[in-house]
Amino acid sequence: MAQAFALCIACPLNQDNPKDCPLNPIRHLTRIQQFEWVKQATDEQLAALCAHHCSCLAEKERALIEQYPRRPAPTSPPPL
């Protein structure tokens, strides 16, 4: 429940509120309304939101990593 409430506040990756996020409308509520919404949600709903978050976060992290070129692997160990 704590993770779901934290996700209701903002996206933990960049602290924004993406329009395509299923929590977008919830993030416009007051903190009390958000807490009440989380309390009323079923375990299945909360699990689905957390699963969506994990998938979305992995996708966004992958996109961030792909922005930077990979360094070549060292050919010999660094000197001691």
XYZ file of C-alpha atoms in Angstrom:
80
model
C 0.000 0.000 0.000
C 2.865 2.392 0.753
C 4.357 1.910 -2.715
C 0.979 2.540 -4.346
C 0.502 5.728 -2.331
C 4.000 6.923 -3.277
C 3.209 6.275 -6.938
C 0.057 8.400 -6.556
C 2.202 11.425 -5.729
C 4.534 11.415 -8.755
C 6.556 9.236 -11.081
C 9.616 8.284 -9.014
C 11.913 8.421 -12.047
C 11.574 12.122 -12.763
C 8.924 13.355 -10.321
C 6.463 14.260 -13.080
C 2.990 13.077 -14.073
C 3.020 11.557 -17.575
C -0.311 11.877 -19.401
C -0.214 8.205 -20.444
C 0.180 6.981 -16.854
C -2.918 5.319 -15.373
C -2.247 7.312 -12.186
C -2.340 10.682 -13.967
C -5.871 11.595 -12.804
C -5.156 10.369 -9.266
C -2.145 12.663 -9.023
C -4.445 15.678 -9.416
C -6.285 14.779 -6.200
C -5.403 16.038 -2.738
C -3.168 13.790 -0.607
C -6.167 12.834 1.529
C -8.167 11.884 -1.581
C -5.187 9.903 -2.898
C -4.906 8.037 0.398
C -8.634 7.267 0.358
C -8.372 6.071 -3.249
C -5.534 3.699 -2.342
C -7.458 2.404 0.693
C -10.508 1.657 -1.483
C -8.548 -0.008 -4.291
C -8.525 -3.790 -4.402
C -5.345 -5.799 -3.998
C -5.625 -6.735 -7.678
C -5.847 -3.056 -8.717
C -2.836 -2.125 -6.603
C -0.850 -5.086 -7.921
C -1.703 -4.097 -11.506
C -0.582 -0.507 -10.878
C 2.673 -1.642 -9.313
C 3.280 -4.076 -12.199
C 2.588 -1.299 -14.719
C 5.026 0.945 -12.846
C 7.793 -1.681 -12.897
C 7.345 -2.256 -16.618
C 7.176 1.473 -17.398
C 10.220 2.234 -15.251
C 12.268 -0.479 -16.965
C 11.273 0.913 -20.377
C 12.213 4.487 -19.399
C 15.519 3.387 -17.874
C 16.340 1.386 -21.010
C 15.633 4.465 -23.143
C 17.896 6.599 -20.932
C 20.729 4.076 -21.155
C 20.418 3.876 -24.940
C 20.993 7.647 -25.197
C 24.614 7.208 -24.202
C 27.190 5.364 -26.290
C 28.762 2.322 -24.726
C 32.413 2.523 -23.794
C 34.610 -0.138 -25.347
C 35.654 -2.885 -22.991
C 39.225 -2.553 -21.756
C 41.668 -4.788 -23.596
C 43.984 -5.194 -20.627
C 43.597 -4.743 -16.892
C 44.452 -1.294 -15.545
C 47.864 -0.922 -13.936
C 48.048 -1.395 -10.189
